[in-house]
Tab-separated table of C-alpha atoms and ligand atoms in Angstrom:
chain	number	residue	atom	x	y	z
A	1	MET	CA	-191.666	42.437	116.114
A	2	PRO	CA	-191.078	46.053	117.191
A	3	THR	CA	-187.533	47.121	118.010
A	4	LEU	CA	-186.245	49.821	120.393
A	5	PHE	CA	-185.590	52.060	117.320
A	6	ASP	CA	-189.083	51.978	115.764
A	7	PRO	CA	-191.303	55.026	116.066
A	8	VAL	CA	-194.418	54.770	118.352
A	9	LYS	CA	-197.296	56.868	119.540
A	10	ALA	CA	-197.902	57.487	123.247
A	11	GLY	CA	-201.246	59.240	123.369
A	12	ALA	CA	-200.818	62.480	121.512
A	13	LEU	CA	-197.038	62.188	121.693
A	14	SER	CA	-195.217	60.965	118.498
A	15	LEU	CA	-191.993	59.416	119.414
A	16	SER	CA	-189.172	58.650	116.927
A	17	ASN	CA	-188.022	55.579	118.909
A	18	ARG	CA	-188.859	53.693	122.169
A	19	ILE	CA	-185.917	54.963	124.149
A	20	VAL	CA	-186.851	57.409	126.926
A	21	MET	CA	-184.651	59.666	128.957
A	22	ALA	CA	-185.753	59.050	132.496
A	23	PRO	CA	-186.303	62.056	134.928
A	24	LEU	CA	-182.946	62.959	136.559
A	25	THR	CA	-182.499	65.299	139.349
A	26	ARG	CA	-179.382	67.527	138.727
A	27	ASN	CA	-179.568	70.410	141.221
A	28	ARG	CA	-178.314	72.976	138.755
A	29	SER	CA	-181.237	75.542	138.852
A	30	PRO	CA	-180.405	78.169	141.568
A	31	ASN	CA	-183.641	79.862	142.679
A	32	ALA	CA	-185.561	77.214	140.871
A	33	VAL	CA	-184.829	78.802	137.530
A	34	PRO	CA	-183.446	76.608	134.733
A	35	LYS	CA	-180.236	78.238	133.292
A	36	PRO	CA	-179.464	78.514	129.600
A	37	VAL	CA	-177.026	75.565	129.884
A	38	THR	CA	-179.986	73.318	130.802
A	39	ALA	CA	-181.387	74.011	127.257
A	40	THR	CA	-178.062	72.741	125.897
A	41	TYR	CA	-178.229	69.619	128.131
A	42	TYR	CA	-181.595	68.513	127.048
A	43	ALA	CA	-181.055	69.411	123.373
A	44	GLN	CA	-177.924	67.247	123.285
A	45	ARG	CA	-180.193	64.309	124.263
A	46	ALA	CA	-183.045	65.082	121.844
A	47	SER	CA	-182.512	61.849	119.784
A	48	ALA	CA	-184.340	59.999	122.626
A	49	GLY	CA	-187.881	59.191	121.597
A	50	LEU	CA	-189.013	61.112	124.650
A	51	LEU	CA	-187.179	63.347	127.184
A	52	ILE	CA	-188.673	63.474	130.653
A	53	THR	CA	-187.280	66.483	132.611
A	54	GLU	CA	-185.857	66.246	136.085
A	55	ALA	CA	-188.595	66.456	138.763
A	56	THR	CA	-189.929	69.987	138.869
A	57	ALA	CA	-191.806	71.583	141.753
A	58	ILE	CA	-195.310	72.669	141.175
A	59	SER	CA	-195.232	75.089	144.009
A	60	HIS	CA	-192.908	76.547	146.559
A	61	GLN	CA	-194.445	74.140	149.135
A	62	GLY	CA	-193.569	71.327	146.786
A	63	GLN	CA	-189.842	71.996	146.912
A	64	GLY	CA	-187.555	69.691	148.892
A	65	TYR	CA	-183.971	70.111	147.568
A	66	ALA	CA	-181.583	72.923	146.902
A	67	ASP	CA	-181.399	74.193	143.287
A	68	VAL	CA	-184.164	72.067	141.762
A	69	PRO	CA	-186.302	73.846	139.191
A	70	GLY	CA	-189.968	74.959	139.497
A	71	LEU	CA	-193.041	75.641	137.366
A	72	TYR	CA	-194.622	78.371	139.572
A	73	ALA	CA	-192.830	81.677	138.685
A	74	PRO	CA	-192.488	83.604	135.511
A	75	GLU	CA	-188.557	83.370	135.466
A	76	GLN	CA	-188.852	79.584	135.911
A	77	LEU	CA	-191.131	79.321	132.918
A	78	GLU	CA	-188.991	81.545	130.862
A	79	GLY	CA	-186.062	79.194	131.627
A	80	TRP	CA	-188.192	76.205	130.568
A	81	ARG	CA	-189.231	77.899	127.297
A	82	ARG	CA	-185.523	78.105	126.330
A	83	VAL	CA	-185.333	74.346	126.994
A	84	THR	CA	-188.476	73.398	125.004
A	85	ASP	CA	-187.420	75.564	122.048
A	86	ALA	CA	-183.980	74.005	121.930
A	87	VAL	CA	-185.379	70.522	122.093
A	88	HIS	CA	-187.906	71.022	119.401
A	89	GLU	CA	-185.231	72.686	117.279
A	90	ALA	CA	-183.295	69.493	117.637
A	91	GLY	CA	-186.263	67.415	116.667
A	92	GLY	CA	-187.032	66.028	120.183
A	93	CYS	CA	-190.182	65.559	122.269
A	94	ILE	CA	-190.184	66.619	125.815
A	95	VAL	CA	-192.487	66.445	128.919
A	96	THR	CA	-191.820	67.822	132.334
A	97	GLN	CA	-192.290	65.920	135.552
A	98	LEU	CA	-194.767	67.466	138.009
A	99	TRP	CA	-193.408	67.188	141.565
A	100	HIS	CA	-194.560	67.887	145.121
A	101	VAL	CA	-192.164	66.392	147.630
A	102	GLY	CA	-194.552	66.339	150.589
A	103	ARG	CA	-192.577	65.403	153.673
A	104	ILE	CA	-189.277	64.939	151.883
A	105	SER	CA	-188.267	68.517	152.605
A	106	HIS	CA	-186.708	70.854	155.102
A	107	THR	CA	-188.077	73.907	156.879
A	108	SER	CA	-185.297	76.034	155.263
A	109	LEU	CA	-186.835	75.221	151.831
A	110	GLN	CA	-190.482	75.897	152.747
A	111	PRO	CA	-192.497	79.134	152.521
A	112	GLY	CA	-191.951	81.152	155.685
A	113	GLY	CA	-189.635	78.453	157.033
A	114	GLY	CA	-192.712	76.295	157.966
A	115	ALA	CA	-193.030	72.524	158.327
A	116	PRO	CA	-193.243	70.423	155.143
A	117	VAL	CA	-196.701	68.906	154.516
A	118	ALA	CA	-197.675	65.291	154.442
A	119	PRO	CA	-200.680	63.001	154.758
A	120	SER	CA	-199.714	62.362	158.441
A	121	ALA	CA	-197.243	63.917	160.869
A	122	ILE	CA	-194.748	61.089	160.456
A	123	ARG	CA	-191.239	62.077	159.788
A	124	ALA	CA	-189.446	60.206	156.951
A	125	LYS	CA	-186.161	58.441	157.696
A	126	ALA	CA	-184.665	60.116	154.640
A	127	LYS	CA	-182.147	62.902	153.702
A	128	THR	CA	-182.527	65.966	151.636
A	129	TYR	CA	-179.795	68.123	150.134
A	130	LEU	CA	-179.225	71.738	151.073
A	131	VAL	CA	-176.847	74.432	149.909
A	132	SER	CA	-175.722	77.102	152.466
A	133	SER	CA	-175.165	80.736	151.717
A	134	ASP	CA	-171.503	80.202	151.008
A	135	GLY	CA	-172.423	77.612	148.263
A	136	THR	CA	-171.376	74.502	150.091
A	137	GLY	CA	-173.803	71.523	149.831
A	138	SER	CA	-174.667	69.042	152.420
A	139	PHE	CA	-177.151	66.288	153.203
A	140	ALA	CA	-179.634	66.863	156.004
A	141	ASP	CA	-182.360	64.942	157.720
A	142	THR	CA	-185.888	65.729	156.388
A	143	SER	CA	-187.883	67.875	158.794
A	144	GLU	CA	-190.906	66.794	160.883
A	145	PRO	CA	-193.898	67.295	158.701
A	146	ARG	CA	-197.449	68.467	159.571
A	147	ALA	CA	-200.493	66.567	158.467
A	148	LEU	CA	-202.462	68.442	155.751
A	149	GLY	CA	-205.931	69.609	156.691
A	150	ILE	CA	-208.630	68.146	154.415
A	151	ASP	CA	-209.452	71.715	153.469
A	152	GLU	CA	-205.858	72.172	152.006
A	153	ILE	CA	-206.107	69.344	149.537
A	154	PRO	CA	-208.084	71.149	146.806
A	155	GLY	CA	-205.343	73.765	146.781
A	156	ILE	CA	-202.617	71.258	146.103
A	157	VAL	CA	-204.712	69.661	143.353
A	158	ALA	CA	-205.174	73.198	141.870
A	159	ASP	CA	-201.329	73.606	142.061
A	160	TYR	CA	-200.879	70.440	139.920
A	161	ARG	CA	-203.490	71.762	137.474
A	162	ARG	CA	-201.942	75.290	137.294
A	163	ALA	CA	-198.368	73.699	136.768
A	164	ALA	CA	-199.622	71.428	133.923
A	165	ARG	CA	-201.113	74.438	132.175
A	166	ALA	CA	-197.961	76.518	132.662
A	167	ALA	CA	-195.896	73.607	131.345
A	168	VAL	CA	-197.841	73.376	128.141
A	169	ASP	CA	-197.765	77.176	127.811
A	170	ALA	CA	-193.967	77.007	128.135
A	171	GLY	CA	-193.864	74.684	125.139
A	172	PHE	CA	-193.828	71.223	126.764
A	173	ASP	CA	-195.421	68.423	124.750
A	174	GLY	CA	-197.058	67.101	127.935
A	175	VAL	CA	-196.404	66.298	131.576
A	176	GLU	CA	-195.536	63.296	133.711
A	177	ILE	CA	-197.213	63.218	137.152
A	178	HIS	CA	-194.585	62.132	139.706
A	179	ALA	CA	-196.411	59.602	141.869
A	180	ALA	CA	-193.326	57.580	142.715
A	181	ASN	CA	-190.298	57.448	145.031
A	182	GLY	CA	-191.902	58.363	148.308
A	183	TYR	CA	-193.057	61.903	147.419
A	184	LEU	CA	-196.391	63.446	148.148
A	185	ILE	CA	-198.703	61.261	146.009
A	186	ASP	CA	-196.820	58.090	147.029
A	187	GLN	CA	-196.984	59.157	150.642
A	188	PHE	CA	-200.727	59.219	150.416
A	189	LEU	CA	-200.743	55.852	148.683
A	190	ARG	CA	-198.661	53.923	151.177
A	191	ALA	CA	-199.885	52.842	154.584
A	192	GLY	CA	-196.392	53.541	156.080
A	193	SER	CA	-196.834	57.241	155.624
A	194	ASN	CA	-200.597	57.642	155.594
A	195	VAL	CA	-202.627	56.971	158.845
A	196	ARG	CA	-205.401	59.463	158.098
A	197	THR	CA	-208.844	58.638	159.170
A	198	ASP	CA	-210.715	60.902	156.655
A	199	ALA	CA	-211.606	60.254	153.024
A	200	TYR	CA	-207.854	60.293	152.044
A	201	GLY	CA	-206.673	57.503	154.446
A	202	GLY	CA	-207.459	54.033	155.607
A	203	THR	CA	-208.709	51.953	152.589
A	204	ILE	CA	-206.768	51.622	149.479
A	205	GLU	CA	-209.422	53.528	147.628
A	206	ASN	CA	-209.104	56.439	150.083
A	207	ARG	CA	-205.241	56.434	149.924
A	208	ALA	CA	-205.455	56.635	146.103
A	209	ARG	CA	-207.917	59.552	146.251
A	210	LEU	CA	-205.269	62.327	145.893
A	211	LEU	CA	-203.685	60.533	142.945
A	212	GLN	CA	-207.153	60.229	141.302
A	213	GLU	CA	-207.958	63.834	141.852
A	214	VAL	CA	-204.656	65.039	140.484
A	215	VAL	CA	-204.980	62.802	137.438
A	216	ALA	CA	-208.493	64.085	136.884
A	217	ALA	CA	-207.467	67.755	137.210
A	218	VAL	CA	-204.238	67.495	134.981
A	219	THR	CA	-205.977	65.433	132.333
A	220	GLU	CA	-208.982	67.952	132.237
A	221	GLU	CA	-206.632	70.849	131.927
A	222	ILE	CA	-204.200	69.648	129.290
A	223	GLY	CA	-205.727	66.437	127.934
A	224	ALA	CA	-205.135	62.861	129.056
A	225	GLN	CA	-203.234	62.183	125.855
A	226	ARG	CA	-200.540	64.568	126.928
A	227	THR	CA	-200.403	63.199	130.410
A	228	GLY	CA	-198.224	60.344	131.722
A	229	ILE	CA	-197.609	59.165	135.282
A	230	ARG	CA	-194.708	57.474	137.106
A	231	ILE	CA	-195.254	54.910	139.875
A	232	SER	CA	-192.755	52.743	141.895
A	233	PRO	CA	-194.786	49.888	143.509
A	234	VAL	CA	-192.079	48.575	145.796
A	235	THR	CA	-189.406	51.123	146.058
A	236	PRO	CA	-188.089	51.868	149.502
A	237	ALA	CA	-186.897	55.352	148.302
A	238	ASN	CA	-187.517	58.121	150.805
A	239	ASP	CA	-188.880	55.662	153.451
A	240	ALA	CA	-191.744	54.581	151.220
A	241	ALA	CA	-193.448	51.567	152.756
A	242	ASP	CA	-196.497	49.441	152.292
A	243	ASP	CA	-196.951	45.683	153.042
A	244	GLN	CA	-199.672	45.151	150.264
A	245	PRO	CA	-198.075	46.751	147.232
A	246	GLN	CA	-199.740	44.404	144.782
A	247	ALA	CA	-203.280	45.050	145.892
A	248	LEU	CA	-202.519	48.760	146.174
A	249	PHE	CA	-200.957	49.232	142.764
A	250	ASP	CA	-203.332	46.907	140.948
A	251	TYR	CA	-206.021	49.254	142.241
A	252	VAL	CA	-204.052	52.387	141.135
A	253	VAL	CA	-203.648	51.146	137.562
A	254	ARG	CA	-207.355	50.412	137.427
A	255	VAL	CA	-208.039	53.973	138.425
A	256	LEU	CA	-205.477	55.079	135.778
A	257	ALA	CA	-207.332	53.105	133.121
A	258	ARG	CA	-210.292	55.475	133.466
A	259	TYR	CA	-208.166	58.074	131.662
A	260	GLU	CA	-206.756	57.840	128.185
A	261	LEU	CA	-203.193	58.615	129.337
A	262	ALA	CA	-200.275	58.867	127.059
A	263	TYR	CA	-198.353	56.370	129.171
A	264	VAL	CA	-197.800	54.711	132.555
A	265	HIS	CA	-194.172	54.596	133.719
A	266	VAL	CA	-193.241	51.991	136.215
A	267	ILE	CA	-189.982	51.732	138.193
A	268	GLU	CA	-189.382	47.997	138.724
A	269	GLY	CA	-187.793	47.269	142.135
A	270	ALA	CA	-185.800	49.688	144.273
A	271	THR	CA	-185.241	53.020	142.425
A	272	GLY	CA	-181.684	52.942	141.081
A	273	GLY	CA	-181.066	49.618	142.834
A	274	ALA	CA	-182.165	45.979	142.977
A	275	ARG	CA	-184.803	45.071	140.402
A	276	ASP	CA	-186.075	42.242	142.667
A	277	HIS	CA	-186.469	44.422	145.745
A	278	GLN	CA	-189.567	43.239	147.705
A	279	GLN	CA	-192.050	44.781	150.026
A	280	GLY	CA	-194.849	42.679	151.595
A	281	ASP	CA	-194.862	38.997	151.797
A	282	ARG	CA	-194.367	37.995	148.050
A	283	PRO	CA	-192.492	39.229	145.055
A	284	PHE	CA	-194.211	41.943	143.117
A	285	ASP	CA	-195.671	40.717	139.765
A	286	TYR	CA	-195.361	43.452	137.109
A	287	ALA	CA	-197.090	41.319	134.470
A	288	VAL	CA	-200.162	41.111	136.737
A	289	LEU	CA	-199.964	44.898	137.109
A	290	ARG	CA	-199.941	45.408	133.358
A	291	GLU	CA	-202.788	42.919	132.909
A	292	ALA	CA	-204.836	44.797	135.545
A	293	TYR	CA	-204.375	47.929	133.599
A	294	ALA	CA	-205.226	46.420	130.308
A	295	ALA	CA	-208.187	44.488	131.662
A	296	ALA	CA	-209.667	47.751	132.965
A	297	GLY	CA	-209.431	49.239	129.556
A	298	GLY	CA	-206.079	51.090	129.949
A	299	LYS	CA	-204.661	52.118	126.564
A	300	GLY	CA	-201.602	54.102	127.535
A	301	ALA	CA	-198.086	53.097	126.458
A	302	TRP	CA	-196.298	50.906	129.040
A	303	MET	CA	-193.002	52.322	130.035
A	304	VAL	CA	-190.514	50.472	132.212
A	305	ASN	CA	-187.409	51.630	134.033
A	306	ASN	CA	-184.579	50.543	136.275
A	307	GLY	CA	-181.315	48.991	135.274
A	308	TYR	CA	-182.072	48.122	131.659
A	309	ASP	CA	-179.213	47.803	129.153
A	310	GLY	CA	-179.397	47.544	125.360
A	311	ALA	CA	-180.046	43.755	125.410
A	312	THR	CA	-182.623	43.670	128.111
A	313	ALA	CA	-184.393	46.708	126.705
A	314	GLU	CA	-184.408	45.202	123.162
A	315	GLU	CA	-185.874	41.915	124.519
A	316	THR	CA	-188.540	43.720	126.566
A	317	VAL	CA	-189.783	45.777	123.564
A	318	ALA	CA	-189.491	42.897	121.043
A	319	SER	CA	-191.512	40.522	123.381
A	320	GLY	CA	-194.206	43.208	123.933
A	321	LYS	CA	-193.616	43.343	127.688
A	322	ALA	CA	-193.277	47.058	127.397
A	323	ASP	CA	-193.714	49.712	124.730
A	324	LEU	CA	-191.031	52.092	126.020
A	325	VAL	CA	-187.884	51.726	128.133
A	326	ALA	CA	-186.524	54.628	130.223
A	327	PHE	CA	-182.817	54.969	130.868
A	328	GLY	CA	-181.405	57.090	133.625
A	329	LYS	CA	-177.711	57.133	134.366
A	330	PRO	CA	-176.733	56.034	130.894
A	331	PHE	CA	-178.316	59.187	129.563
A	332	ILE	CA	-176.401	61.369	131.885
A	333	ALA	CA	-173.050	60.108	130.470
A	334	ASN	CA	-174.190	59.458	126.818
A	335	PRO	CA	-176.032	62.343	125.101
A	336	ASP	CA	-176.183	60.186	121.910
A	337	LEU	CA	-177.370	57.094	123.874
A	338	VAL	CA	-179.823	56.237	121.081
A	339	GLU	CA	-176.949	56.039	118.561
A	340	ARG	CA	-174.689	54.076	121.000
A	341	LEU	CA	-177.459	51.470	121.628
A	342	ARG	CA	-177.935	51.096	117.928
A	343	GLU	CA	-174.160	50.440	117.479
A	344	GLY	CA	-173.878	48.316	120.608
A	345	GLY	CA	-171.659	50.787	122.335
A	346	PRO	CA	-169.147	51.897	123.572
A	347	PHE	CA	-170.682	53.771	126.436
A	348	ASN	CA	-169.231	56.544	128.539
A	349	VAL	CA	-169.260	55.812	132.280
A	350	PRO	CA	-171.223	58.274	134.409
A	351	ASP	CA	-169.213	60.301	137.034
A	352	LYS	CA	-171.338	60.119	140.244
A	353	THR	CA	-169.534	63.143	141.729
A	354	THR	CA	-171.163	65.459	139.159
A	355	PHE	CA	-174.776	64.010	139.381
A	356	TYR	CA	-176.098	66.553	141.896
A	357	GLY	CA	-175.039	70.231	141.709
A	358	GLY	CA	-172.103	71.883	140.063
A	359	GLY	CA	-171.647	73.410	136.661
A	360	GLU	CA	-171.129	72.392	133.089
A	361	HIS	CA	-168.617	69.636	133.874
A	362	GLY	CA	-170.341	66.357	134.013
A	363	TYR	CA	-173.545	67.989	132.511
A	364	VAL	CA	-172.922	69.090	129.029
A	365	ASP	CA	-169.329	67.902	128.369
A	366	TYR	CA	-169.752	64.169	127.893
A	367	PRO	CA	-168.596	63.371	124.360
A	368	THR	CA	-170.748	61.867	121.666
A	369	LEU	CA	-169.324	58.983	119.409
A	370	GLU	CA	-168.736	61.610	116.796
A	371	ASP	CA	-166.834	63.887	119.264
A	372	ALA	CA	-164.716	60.824	120.302
A	373	ARG	CA	-163.904	59.950	116.660
A	374	ARG	CA	-162.856	63.449	115.933
A	375	ALA	CA	-160.581	63.778	119.011
B	1	8OZ	C1	-182.427	61.910	143.363
B	1	8OZ	C2	-182.127	63.063	144.155
B	1	8OZ	C3	-183.100	63.903	144.430
B	1	8OZ	C4	-184.422	63.637	144.056
B	1	8OZ	C5	-186.620	60.961	142.686
B	1	8OZ	C6	-186.844	63.334	142.278
B	1	8OZ	O1	-186.120	60.101	143.191
B	1	8OZ	C7	-186.095	62.302	142.727
B	1	8OZ	C8	-184.750	62.613	143.137
B	1	8OZ	C9	-183.683	61.650	142.899
B	1	8OZ	O2	-187.697	60.829	142.002
């Protein structure tokens, strides 16, 4: 019976244990450039089997929040090189999360102050986070998006490909395609945000076309075995809505099974919220989802996330329900989370007021068990 602490392979990634640091937005990269302190933050957490960076924009158009990092300018990639070097020095394995926000953006964050882009011109009932010139942050309604022309889609797929290449050149061990939480790829997938009548809308097959093209491009560029993907079948995050999530995501994983991906990362329930959150007329069946992937020949590691603790994670891995478990908030507050899980705690409590934006406090100053013993 595998334990959480046993090594495992996910495609080409050799992980020292099955505990993963989930992607966590921290809004500490002004001008989209990761600072030196971000290298310290990730290196402190390098005992995780795998670190997934915070969501990182593949292009200026893919930006939707103040002070989130990018992968599309030389200074950004230099910042990431410091991170990957520090993590590797500390013995860790790290992938970056490729992000295009689609309609979850604001004109003030877009090239030329233009409208954010989306499958259809439907505004999300969602907020984004802005920082004004005097440094004060505030939440703002997302802007009215414009529908992408079909001729613009190849350029977006090319941006994913370019970002994946840049990530590997900057020292990442691989990438995770962000297809969750109501951002661009998820907006195409879900009927609530996609009313297109061309080859990218209507049927499930058409709504999954962008996802399929992005996966094909990224895996061709850097290798499927270095590519993971994150999905969130029933999350309501960022106004994501579909009333047939089981049919939709059973199809999605069958598409994913065509590629020898490193892993499939599934957010169970409402992101950061209820695990039994429901969309459509029946509870979502994650076992059916995994069976659909395996039956179609999918070989990637199965990663689960959302509200796991040591006991539920241990049971999930021991029973074979998943190969990897990703932890979010616990990793913010516990740089040595792996050690603390091994010892059964204690755990530092995350401070919500320092999740988004700010400096070193609440970022790199949470104590390890060893720090606590010394103090
Ligand atoms: C929290 C705040 C801003 C963005 C996601 C990238 O939900 C995010 C995100 C989370 O995937």
